PDB file of C-alpha atoms and ligand atoms in Angstrom:
ATOM      1  CA  MET I   1      -0.032   0.040   0.060  1.00 98.00           C
ATOM      2  CA  LYS I   2       1.287   3.381  -0.855  1.00 98.00           C
ATOM      3  CA  ILE I   3      -0.020   6.755   0.591  1.00 98.00           C
ATOM      4  CA  ILE I   4       0.330  10.164  -1.030  1.00 98.00           C
ATOM      5  CA  PHE I   5      -0.368  13.073   1.308  1.00 98.00           C
ATOM      6  CA  LEU I   6      -1.937  15.269  -1.332  1.00 98.00           C
ATOM      7  CA  GLY I   7      -2.801  18.028   1.172  1.00 98.00           C
ATOM      8  CA  VAL I   8      -2.091  18.340   4.853  1.00 97.00           C
ATOM      9  CA  GLY I   9      -3.536  21.747   5.673  1.00 96.00           C
ATOM     10  CA  GLU I  10      -6.454  23.060   7.727  1.00 93.00           C
ATOM     11  CA  ALA I  11      -9.298  24.817   5.987  1.00 94.00           C
ATOM     12  CA  SER I  12      -7.918  28.339   5.584  1.00 94.00           C
ATOM     13  CA  ASP I  13      -4.119  27.863   5.234  1.00 96.00           C
ATOM     14  CA  GLU I  14      -3.059  29.768   2.146  1.00 96.00           C
ATOM     15  CA  ASN I  15       0.208  27.828   1.758  1.00 96.00           C
ATOM     16  CA  ILE I  16      -0.959  24.257   2.314  1.00 97.00           C
ATOM     17  CA  PRO I  17      -3.746  22.415   0.399  1.00 98.00           C
ATOM     18  CA  ASN I  18      -6.649  20.942   2.471  1.00 97.00           C
ATOM     19  CA  ASN I  19      -6.193  17.566   4.249  1.00 97.00           C
ATOM     20  CA  SER I  20      -6.426  14.776   1.602  1.00 98.00           C
ATOM     21  CA  GLN I  21      -4.681  11.623   0.772  1.00 98.00           C
ATOM     22  CA  LEU I  22      -4.422   8.984  -1.973  1.00 98.00           C
ATOM     23  CA  ILE I  23      -4.394   5.294  -1.006  1.00 98.00           C
ATOM     24  CA  ILE I  24      -2.920   3.196  -3.754  1.00 98.00           C
ATOM     25  CA  THR I  25      -2.989  -0.561  -3.625  1.00 98.00           C
ATOM     26  CA  GLU I  26      -2.495  -3.332  -6.194  1.00 96.00           C
ATOM     27  CA  LYS I  27      -5.979  -2.979  -7.472  1.00 98.00           C
ATOM     28  CA  THR I  28      -7.392   0.349  -6.228  1.00 98.00           C
ATOM     29  CA  LYS I  29      -6.817   4.078  -6.262  1.00 98.00           C
ATOM     30  CA  MET I  30      -8.766   5.753  -3.492  1.00 98.00           C
ATOM     31  CA  LEU I  31      -9.022   9.409  -2.654  1.00 98.00           C
ATOM     32  CA  LEU I  32      -9.667  10.448   0.991  1.00 98.00           C
ATOM     33  CA  ASP I  33     -11.525  13.741   1.103  1.00 98.00           C
ATOM     34  CA  CYS I  34     -11.633  16.424  -1.525  1.00 98.00           C
ATOM     35  CA  GLY I  35     -11.630  19.955  -0.151  1.00 98.00           C
ATOM     36  CA  PHE I  36     -11.727  23.106  -2.307  1.00 98.00           C
ATOM     37  CA  THR I  37      -7.932  23.164  -2.898  1.00 98.00           C
ATOM     38  CA  VAL I  38      -7.560  19.409  -3.532  1.00 98.00           C
ATOM     39  CA  PRO I  39      -8.329  18.925  -7.188  1.00 98.00           C
ATOM     40  CA  TRP I  40      -5.193  20.752  -8.332  1.00 98.00           C
ATOM     41  CA  GLN I  41      -3.079  18.306  -6.134  1.00 98.00           C
ATOM     42  CA  ILE I  42      -4.716  15.269  -7.740  1.00 98.00           C
ATOM     43  CA  TRP I  43      -4.196  16.633 -11.300  1.00 98.00           C
ATOM     44  CA  LYS I  44      -0.596  17.406 -10.493  1.00 98.00           C
ATOM     45  CA  PHE I  45      -0.119  13.743  -9.288  1.00 98.00           C
ATOM     46  CA  ASN I  46      -2.070  12.164 -12.081  1.00 98.00           C
ATOM     47  CA  SER I  47      -4.579  13.946 -14.373  1.00 97.00           C
ATOM     48  CA  ALA I  48      -5.876  10.803 -16.175  1.00 98.00           C
ATOM     49  CA  PRO I  49      -9.747  10.932 -16.077  1.00 98.00           C
ATOM     50  CA  ASN I  50      -9.965   7.266 -15.153  1.00 98.00           C
ATOM     51  CA  PHE I  51      -7.207   7.421 -12.466  1.00 98.00           C
ATOM     52  CA  LEU I  52      -9.469   7.238  -9.362  1.00 98.00           C
ATOM     53  CA  ASP I  53     -11.707   4.262  -8.546  1.00 98.00           C
ATOM     54  CA  VAL I  54     -13.320   5.513  -5.355  1.00 98.00           C
ATOM     55  CA  ILE I  55     -13.577   8.688  -3.242  1.00 98.00           C
ATOM     56  CA  TYR I  56     -14.246   8.794   0.548  1.00 98.00           C
ATOM     57  CA  VAL I  57     -15.773  11.948   2.135  1.00 98.00           C
ATOM     58  CA  SER I  58     -15.299  12.051   5.983  1.00 98.00           C
ATOM     59  CA  HIS I  59     -17.775  14.796   6.626  1.00 98.00           C
ATOM     60  CA  GLN I  60     -19.630  17.770   5.225  1.00 98.00           C
ATOM     61  CA  HIS I  61     -17.297  20.668   5.815  1.00 97.00           C
ATOM     62  CA  ALA I  62     -16.242  22.469   2.718  1.00 98.00           C
ATOM     63  CA  ASP I  63     -12.453  21.826   3.268  1.00 97.00           C
ATOM     64  CA  HIS I  64     -13.309  18.129   2.869  1.00 98.00           C
ATOM     65  CA  PHE I  65     -15.731  17.973  -0.101  1.00 98.00           C
ATOM     66  CA  PHE I  66     -16.186  21.299  -1.956  1.00 98.00           C
ATOM     67  CA  GLY I  67     -13.522  20.134  -4.485  1.00 98.00           C
ATOM     68  CA  LEU I  68     -15.827  17.429  -5.684  1.00 98.00           C
ATOM     69  CA  PRO I  69     -17.733  19.334  -8.394  1.00 98.00           C
ATOM     70  CA  ILE I  70     -14.761  20.450 -10.456  1.00 98.00           C
ATOM     71  CA  LEU I  71     -12.925  17.118  -9.998  1.00 98.00           C
ATOM     72  CA  LEU I  72     -15.967  15.250 -11.305  1.00 98.00           C
ATOM     73  CA  LEU I  73     -16.511  17.814 -14.108  1.00 98.00           C
ATOM     74  CA  ARG I  74     -13.007  17.469 -15.395  1.00 98.00           C
ATOM     75  CA  MET I  75     -13.308  13.691 -15.411  1.00 98.00           C
ATOM     76  CA  TRP I  76     -16.278  14.144 -17.791  1.00 98.00           C
ATOM     77  CA  GLU I  77     -14.425  16.756 -19.887  1.00 98.00           C
ATOM     78  CA  ASP I  78     -11.458  14.514 -20.251  1.00 98.00           C
ATOM     79  CA  GLY I  79     -13.572  11.552 -21.305  1.00 98.00           C
ATOM     80  CA  ARG I  80     -14.233   9.351 -18.349  1.00 98.00           C
ATOM     81  CA  GLU I  81     -16.645   6.539 -19.070  1.00 97.00           C
ATOM     82  CA  ARG I  82     -15.905   4.175 -16.168  1.00 97.00           C
ATOM     83  CA  ASP I  83     -18.182   4.184 -13.117  1.00 98.00           C
ATOM     84  CA  LEU I  84     -16.904   6.117 -10.048  1.00 98.00           C
ATOM     85  CA  THR I  85     -17.878   5.336  -6.476  1.00 98.00           C
ATOM     86  CA  ILE I  86     -18.239   7.878  -3.710  1.00 98.00           C
ATOM     87  CA  ILE I  87     -18.571   6.705  -0.155  1.00 98.00           C
ATOM     88  CA  CYS I  88     -19.981   9.329   2.212  1.00 98.00           C
ATOM     89  CA  GLN I  89     -22.546   9.876   5.040  1.00 98.00           C
ATOM     90  CA  LYS I  90     -26.346   9.986   4.449  1.00 98.00           C
ATOM     91  CA  GLY I  91     -26.627  13.742   4.374  1.00 98.00           C
ATOM     92  CA  LEU I  92     -24.236  14.181   1.420  1.00 98.00           C
ATOM     93  CA  LYS I  93     -25.572  11.104  -0.286  1.00 98.00           C
ATOM     94  CA  GLU I  94     -29.156  12.552  -0.194  1.00 98.00           C
ATOM     95  CA  SER I  95     -28.089  16.087  -1.210  1.00 98.00           C
ATOM     96  CA  PHE I  96     -25.482  15.098  -3.771  1.00 98.00           C
ATOM     97  CA  LEU I  97     -27.430  15.819  -6.927  1.00 98.00           C
ATOM     98  CA  ASP I  98     -28.497  19.232  -5.603  1.00 98.00           C
ATOM     99  CA  PHE I  99     -25.006  19.984  -4.528  1.00 98.00           C
ATOM    100  CA  MET I 100     -23.681  19.267  -7.987  1.00 98.00           C
ATOM    101  CA  GLU I 101     -26.486  21.126  -9.632  1.00 98.00           C
ATOM    102  CA  TYR I 102     -25.843  24.139  -7.428  1.00 98.00           C
ATOM    103  CA  ALA I 103     -22.151  24.166  -8.315  1.00 98.00           C
ATOM    104  CA  TYR I 104     -22.536  23.520 -12.120  1.00 98.00           C
ATOM    105  CA  LYS I 105     -26.055  23.575 -13.223  1.00 98.00           C
ATOM    106  CA  GLY I 106     -27.086  21.034 -15.855  1.00 97.00           C
ATOM    107  CA  PHE I 107     -23.611  19.566 -16.272  1.00 97.00           C
ATOM    108  CA  MET I 108     -24.126  16.221 -14.484  1.00 96.00           C
ATOM    109  CA  ASP I 109     -26.695  15.230 -17.087  1.00 97.00           C
ATOM    110  CA  LYS I 110     -23.922  15.294 -19.677  1.00 97.00           C
ATOM    111  CA  PHE I 111     -21.548  12.965 -17.743  1.00 98.00           C
ATOM    112  CA  LYS I 112     -20.850   9.715 -19.691  1.00 98.00           C
ATOM    113  CA  TYR I 113     -19.969   7.970 -16.451  1.00 98.00           C
ATOM    114  CA  LYS I 114     -22.099   6.801 -13.539  1.00 98.00           C
ATOM    115  CA  ILE I 115     -21.482   7.886  -9.944  1.00 98.00           C
ATOM    116  CA  ASN I 116     -22.383   5.176  -7.376  1.00 98.00           C
ATOM    117  CA  LEU I 117     -23.006   6.662  -3.962  1.00 98.00           C
ATOM    118  CA  ILE I 118     -22.526   4.310  -0.977  1.00 98.00           C
ATOM    119  CA  GLU I 119     -23.422   5.455   2.592  1.00 98.00           C
ATOM    120  CA  SER I 120     -20.855   5.018   5.282  1.00 98.00           C
ATOM    121  CA  LYS I 121     -22.136   4.123   8.779  1.00 98.00           C
ATOM    122  CA  GLU I 122     -20.406   3.624  12.076  1.00 97.00           C
ATOM    123  CA  GLY I 123     -19.963  -0.083  12.839  1.00 94.00           C
ATOM    124  CA  GLU I 124     -20.608  -1.208   9.273  1.00 97.00           C
ATOM    125  CA  ILE I 125     -18.059  -2.595   6.829  1.00 98.00           C
ATOM    126  CA  ILE I 126     -17.753  -1.690   3.143  1.00 98.00           C
ATOM    127  CA  GLU I 127     -15.858  -3.843   0.753  1.00 98.00           C
ATOM    128  CA  PHE I 128     -14.624  -2.253  -2.438  1.00 98.00           C
ATOM    129  CA  SER I 129     -12.216  -4.066  -4.826  1.00 98.00           C
ATOM    130  CA  ASP I 130      -9.263  -5.158  -2.571  1.00 98.00           C
ATOM    131  CA  LEU I 131     -10.198  -2.875   0.245  1.00 98.00           C
ATOM    132  CA  LYS I 132     -12.168  -3.332   3.394  1.00 98.00           C
ATOM    133  CA  LEU I 133     -13.412  -0.118   5.073  1.00 98.00           C
ATOM    134  CA  SER I 134     -14.828   0.509   8.531  1.00 98.00           C
ATOM    135  CA  PHE I 135     -15.905   3.715  10.217  1.00 98.00           C
ATOM    136  CA  GLU I 136     -15.965   5.334  13.659  1.00 98.00           C
ATOM    137  CA  LYS I 137     -17.132   8.783  14.850  1.00 97.00           C
ATOM    138  CA  THR I 138     -14.729  11.390  16.193  1.00 96.00           C
ATOM    139  CA  VAL I 139     -15.374  14.350  18.458  1.00 93.00           C
ATOM    140  CA  HIS I 140     -15.901  17.214  15.978  1.00 93.00           C
ATOM    141  CA  SER I 141     -18.179  20.177  15.278  1.00 92.00           C
ATOM    142  CA  GLY I 142     -19.776  18.210  12.391  1.00 94.00           C
ATOM    143  CA  GLU I 143     -20.635  14.552  12.161  1.00 96.00           C
ATOM    144  CA  ASN I 144     -17.379  13.144  11.004  1.00 98.00           C
ATOM    145  CA  LEU I 145     -16.512   9.449  10.386  1.00 98.00           C
ATOM    146  CA  ALA I 146     -12.869   8.343  10.649  1.00 98.00           C
ATOM    147  CA  VAL I 147     -12.137   5.499   8.213  1.00 98.00           C
ATOM    148  CA  LYS I 148      -9.973   2.424   8.667  1.00 98.00           C
ATOM    149  CA  ILE I 149      -8.725   0.731   5.455  1.00 98.00           C
ATOM    150  CA  THR I 150      -7.048  -2.621   4.917  1.00 98.00           C
ATOM    151  CA  ASP I 151      -5.921  -4.385   1.755  1.00 98.00           C
ATOM    152  CA  GLY I 152      -5.208  -7.564   3.677  1.00 97.00           C
ATOM    153  CA  LYS I 153      -1.525  -6.598   3.999  1.00 97.00           C
ATOM    154  CA  ASN I 154      -1.523  -3.234   5.733  1.00 98.00           C
ATOM    155  CA  ILE I 155      -3.987  -1.360   7.919  1.00 98.00           C
ATOM    156  CA  VAL I 156      -4.239   2.414   7.958  1.00 98.00           C
ATOM    157  CA  ALA I 157      -6.691   4.888   9.438  1.00 98.00           C
ATOM    158  CA  TYR I 158      -7.480   8.524   8.614  1.00 98.00           C
ATOM    159  CA  SER I 159      -9.442  10.556  11.116  1.00 97.00           C
ATOM    160  CA  GLY I 160     -10.929  13.231   8.840  1.00 96.00           C
ATOM    161  CA  ASP I 161     -11.524  15.980  11.374  1.00 95.00           C
ATOM    162  CA  GLY I 162     -11.852  15.677  15.170  1.00 93.00           C
ATOM    163  CA  ALA I 163     -10.401  13.943  18.100  1.00 92.00           C
ATOM    164  CA  PRO I 164     -10.646  10.106  18.083  1.00 94.00           C
ATOM    165  CA  LEU I 165     -12.769   8.452  20.659  1.00 93.00           C
ATOM    166  CA  VAL I 166     -10.583   7.008  23.485  1.00 88.00           C
ATOM    167  CA  ASN I 167     -12.179   3.911  24.705  1.00 87.00           C
ATOM    168  CA  THR I 168     -12.056   1.978  21.429  1.00 92.00           C
ATOM    169  CA  ASN I 169     -10.130  -0.751  19.618  1.00 95.00           C
ATOM    170  CA  PHE I 170     -10.668   0.912  16.248  1.00 98.00           C
ATOM    171  CA  TYR I 171      -7.059   2.282  15.998  1.00 98.00           C
ATOM    172  CA  LYS I 172      -5.233  -0.615  17.479  1.00 98.00           C
ATOM    173  CA  ASP I 173      -2.031  -1.874  15.872  1.00 97.00           C
ATOM    174  CA  LEU I 174      -2.221   0.245  12.718  1.00 98.00           C
ATOM    175  CA  ASP I 175       0.649   0.651  10.290  1.00 98.00           C
ATOM    176  CA  LEU I 176      -0.221   4.215   9.740  1.00 98.00           C
ATOM    177  CA  LEU I 177      -2.602   6.595  11.530  1.00 98.00           C
ATOM    178  CA  THR I 178      -3.247  10.100  10.157  1.00 98.00           C
ATOM    179  CA  LEU I 179      -4.698  12.212  12.814  1.00 96.00           C
ATOM    180  CA  GLU I 180      -6.070  15.664  12.520  1.00 94.00           C
ATOM    181  CA  THR I 181      -4.296  17.920  15.060  1.00 92.00           C
ATOM    182  CA  TYR I 182      -4.715  21.675  15.342  1.00 89.00           C
ATOM    183  CA  LEU I 183      -2.647  23.155  18.206  1.00 92.00           C
ATOM    184  CA  TYR I 184       0.540  21.817  20.023  1.00 92.00           C
ATOM    185  CA  ASP I 185      -0.655  20.991  23.441  1.00 89.00           C
ATOM    186  CA  GLU I 186      -3.912  22.921  23.816  1.00 87.00           C
ATOM    187  CA  GLU I 187      -7.106  20.938  23.361  1.00 79.00           C
ATOM    188  CA  LYS I 188      -9.485  22.842  21.180  1.00 81.00           C
ATOM    189  CA  ILE I 189     -13.020  21.445  21.271  1.00 77.00           C
ATOM    190  CA  GLY I 190     -13.531  19.297  18.124  1.00 82.00           C
ATOM    191  CA  HIS I 191      -9.783  18.844  17.459  1.00 86.00           C
ATOM    192  CA  SER I 192      -6.795  16.871  18.655  1.00 88.00           C
ATOM    193  CA  SER I 193      -3.673  18.425  19.756  1.00 92.00           C
ATOM    194  CA  ILE I 194      -0.272  17.187  18.602  1.00 95.00           C
ATOM    195  CA  VAL I 195       0.628  16.066  22.300  1.00 94.00           C
ATOM    196  CA  SER I 196      -2.590  14.194  22.736  1.00 93.00           C
ATOM    197  CA  ALA I 197      -2.365  12.571  19.285  1.00 95.00           C
ATOM    198  CA  ILE I 198       1.148  11.156  20.094  1.00 95.00           C
ATOM    199  CA  ALA I 199      -0.095   9.685  23.478  1.00 94.00           C
ATOM    200  CA  PHE I 200      -3.094   8.187  21.703  1.00 95.00           C
ATOM    201  CA  ALA I 201      -0.903   6.637  19.037  1.00 96.00           C
ATOM    202  CA  GLU I 202       1.464   5.201  21.583  1.00 96.00           C
ATOM    203  CA  ASN I 203      -1.399   3.701  23.637  1.00 96.00           C
ATOM    204  CA  ASN I 204      -2.764   2.117  20.477  1.00 97.00           C
ATOM    205  CA  ASN I 205       0.525   0.558  19.362  1.00 97.00           C
ATOM    206  CA  VAL I 206       0.506   2.517  16.040  1.00 97.00           C
ATOM    207  CA  LYS I 207       3.610   2.015  14.015  1.00 97.00           C
ATOM    208  CA  CYS I 208       3.623   5.328  12.271  1.00 97.00           C
ATOM    209  CA  LEU I 209       1.646   8.533  13.109  1.00 97.00           C
ATOM    210  CA  ALA I 210       1.099  11.220  10.602  1.00 97.00           C
ATOM    211  CA  LEU I 211       0.083  14.640  11.896  1.00 97.00           C
ATOM    212  CA  SER I 212      -1.925  16.839   9.645  1.00 95.00           C
ATOM    213  CA  HIS I 213      -4.487  19.702   9.474  1.00 94.00           C
ATOM    214  CA  ILE I 214      -2.200  21.646  11.765  1.00 94.00           C
ATOM    215  CA  ASN I 215      -3.144  25.244  12.444  1.00 94.00           C
ATOM    216  CA  ARG I 216      -1.835  27.629   9.811  1.00 95.00           C
ATOM    217  CA  ASP I 217       0.143  29.968  12.147  1.00 95.00           C
ATOM    218  CA  LEU I 218       1.647  27.044  14.057  1.00 94.00           C
ATOM    219  CA  ARG I 219       2.774  25.439  10.835  1.00 94.00           C
ATOM    220  CA  LYS I 220       4.204  28.554   9.405  1.00 95.00           C
ATOM    221  CA  ASN I 221       6.037  29.807  12.582  1.00 95.00           C
ATOM    222  CA  ASP I 222       6.921  26.749  14.629  1.00 94.00           C
ATOM    223  CA  LEU I 223       7.145  23.654  12.510  1.00 92.00           C
ATOM    224  CA  SER I 224      10.865  23.098  12.992  1.00 92.00           C
ATOM    225  CA  LYS I 225      10.627  23.526  16.746  1.00 93.00           C
ATOM    226  CA  ILE I 226       7.713  21.062  16.748  1.00 93.00           C
ATOM    227  CA  ARG I 227       9.573  18.499  14.684  1.00 92.00           C
ATOM    228  CA  ASP I 228      12.370  18.647  17.330  1.00 92.00           C
ATOM    229  CA  LYS I 229       9.924  18.275  20.186  1.00 91.00           C
ATOM    230  CA  ILE I 230       8.029  15.325  18.806  1.00 92.00           C
ATOM    231  CA  LYS I 231      11.052  13.097  18.434  1.00 87.00           C
ATOM    232  CA  ASN I 232       9.972   9.725  19.848  1.00 87.00           C
ATOM    233  CA  ASP I 233      11.682   6.295  20.180  1.00 87.00           C
ATOM    234  CA  LYS I 234       8.450   4.302  20.538  1.00 90.00           C
ATOM    235  CA  ILE I 235       6.693   5.237  17.289  1.00 94.00           C
ATOM    236  CA  LYS I 236       7.544   6.884  14.072  1.00 96.00           C
ATOM    237  CA  ILE I 237       6.009  10.362  13.865  1.00 97.00           C
ATOM    238  CA  ILE I 238       5.897  12.299  10.558  1.00 96.00           C
ATOM    239  CA  ILE I 239       4.559  15.763   9.699  1.00 97.00           C
ATOM    240  CA  PRO I 240       4.202  15.307   5.930  1.00 97.00           C
ATOM    241  CA  GLU I 241       4.486  18.087   3.332  1.00 97.00           C
ATOM    242  CA  PRO I 242       1.989  18.108   0.456  1.00 98.00           C
ATOM    243  CA  MET I 243       2.745  15.384  -2.123  1.00 98.00           C
ATOM    244  CA  ASP I 244       4.935  13.486   0.281  1.00 98.00           C
ATOM    245  CA  GLY I 245       4.591   9.768  -0.170  1.00 97.00           C
ATOM    246  CA  CYS I 246       4.783   6.781   2.152  1.00 95.00           C
ATOM    247  CA  ASP I 247       5.355   3.203   1.217  1.00 96.00           C
ATOM    248  CA  LEU I 248       4.045   0.629   3.735  1.00 95.00           C
TER     249      LEU I 248
HETATM  250 ZN1   ZN J   1     -14.485  19.672   9.842  1.00 71.05          ZN
HETATM  251 ZN1   ZN J   2     -11.127  20.227   8.134  1.00 71.05          ZN
END
């Protein structure tokens, strides 16, 4: 399994694209979240219209799904004919056509490819190609579902936004956990801090922790200091830059 950190930024960081990753396995190319600054990152990585098989949207905040209309529009413009699957919560599934219509009125009727919408639910498993996905709520200002993904060889999880629930086995023994963190050691409601994320990953025997969605000022002014402070001999901790890759 290969991970590409397309974006690692919070909603309004002018330097860093929104939090988003590609999960690439033998059979599948999956996009996790598609905020308003993410499509450019995808096209820079691979602009082929058939590149993606499936998209996961963690929650309905614009920095996690407002990139979808133009991403889907360009797939049509560039000749996509293969079905695309979008996995998302009930609210977006039900309002998806209105959302697309509001963004680019009348365009979806012209698409030559079909979009299959599948609803993600806490406690349920979705199988797609060689991937098995499961979901768990986080503590966030919107209903967010973290996703755990395995291809039978590796297990990774991506929190979307929000602090993970603490009394759960969902995140145990992961090869890679990407956690949304906002400030260094201050808990802001609806977000993890870097310090609490590290303690959480240690307690869950996670091999590698990736910290993303870091507050724009913290990232701009203090990143090198933070990199020094988070050195850890129990687990590998990374603060990826946009487009960094990670082979598991
Ligand atoms: Zn959010
Ligand atoms: Zn966000």
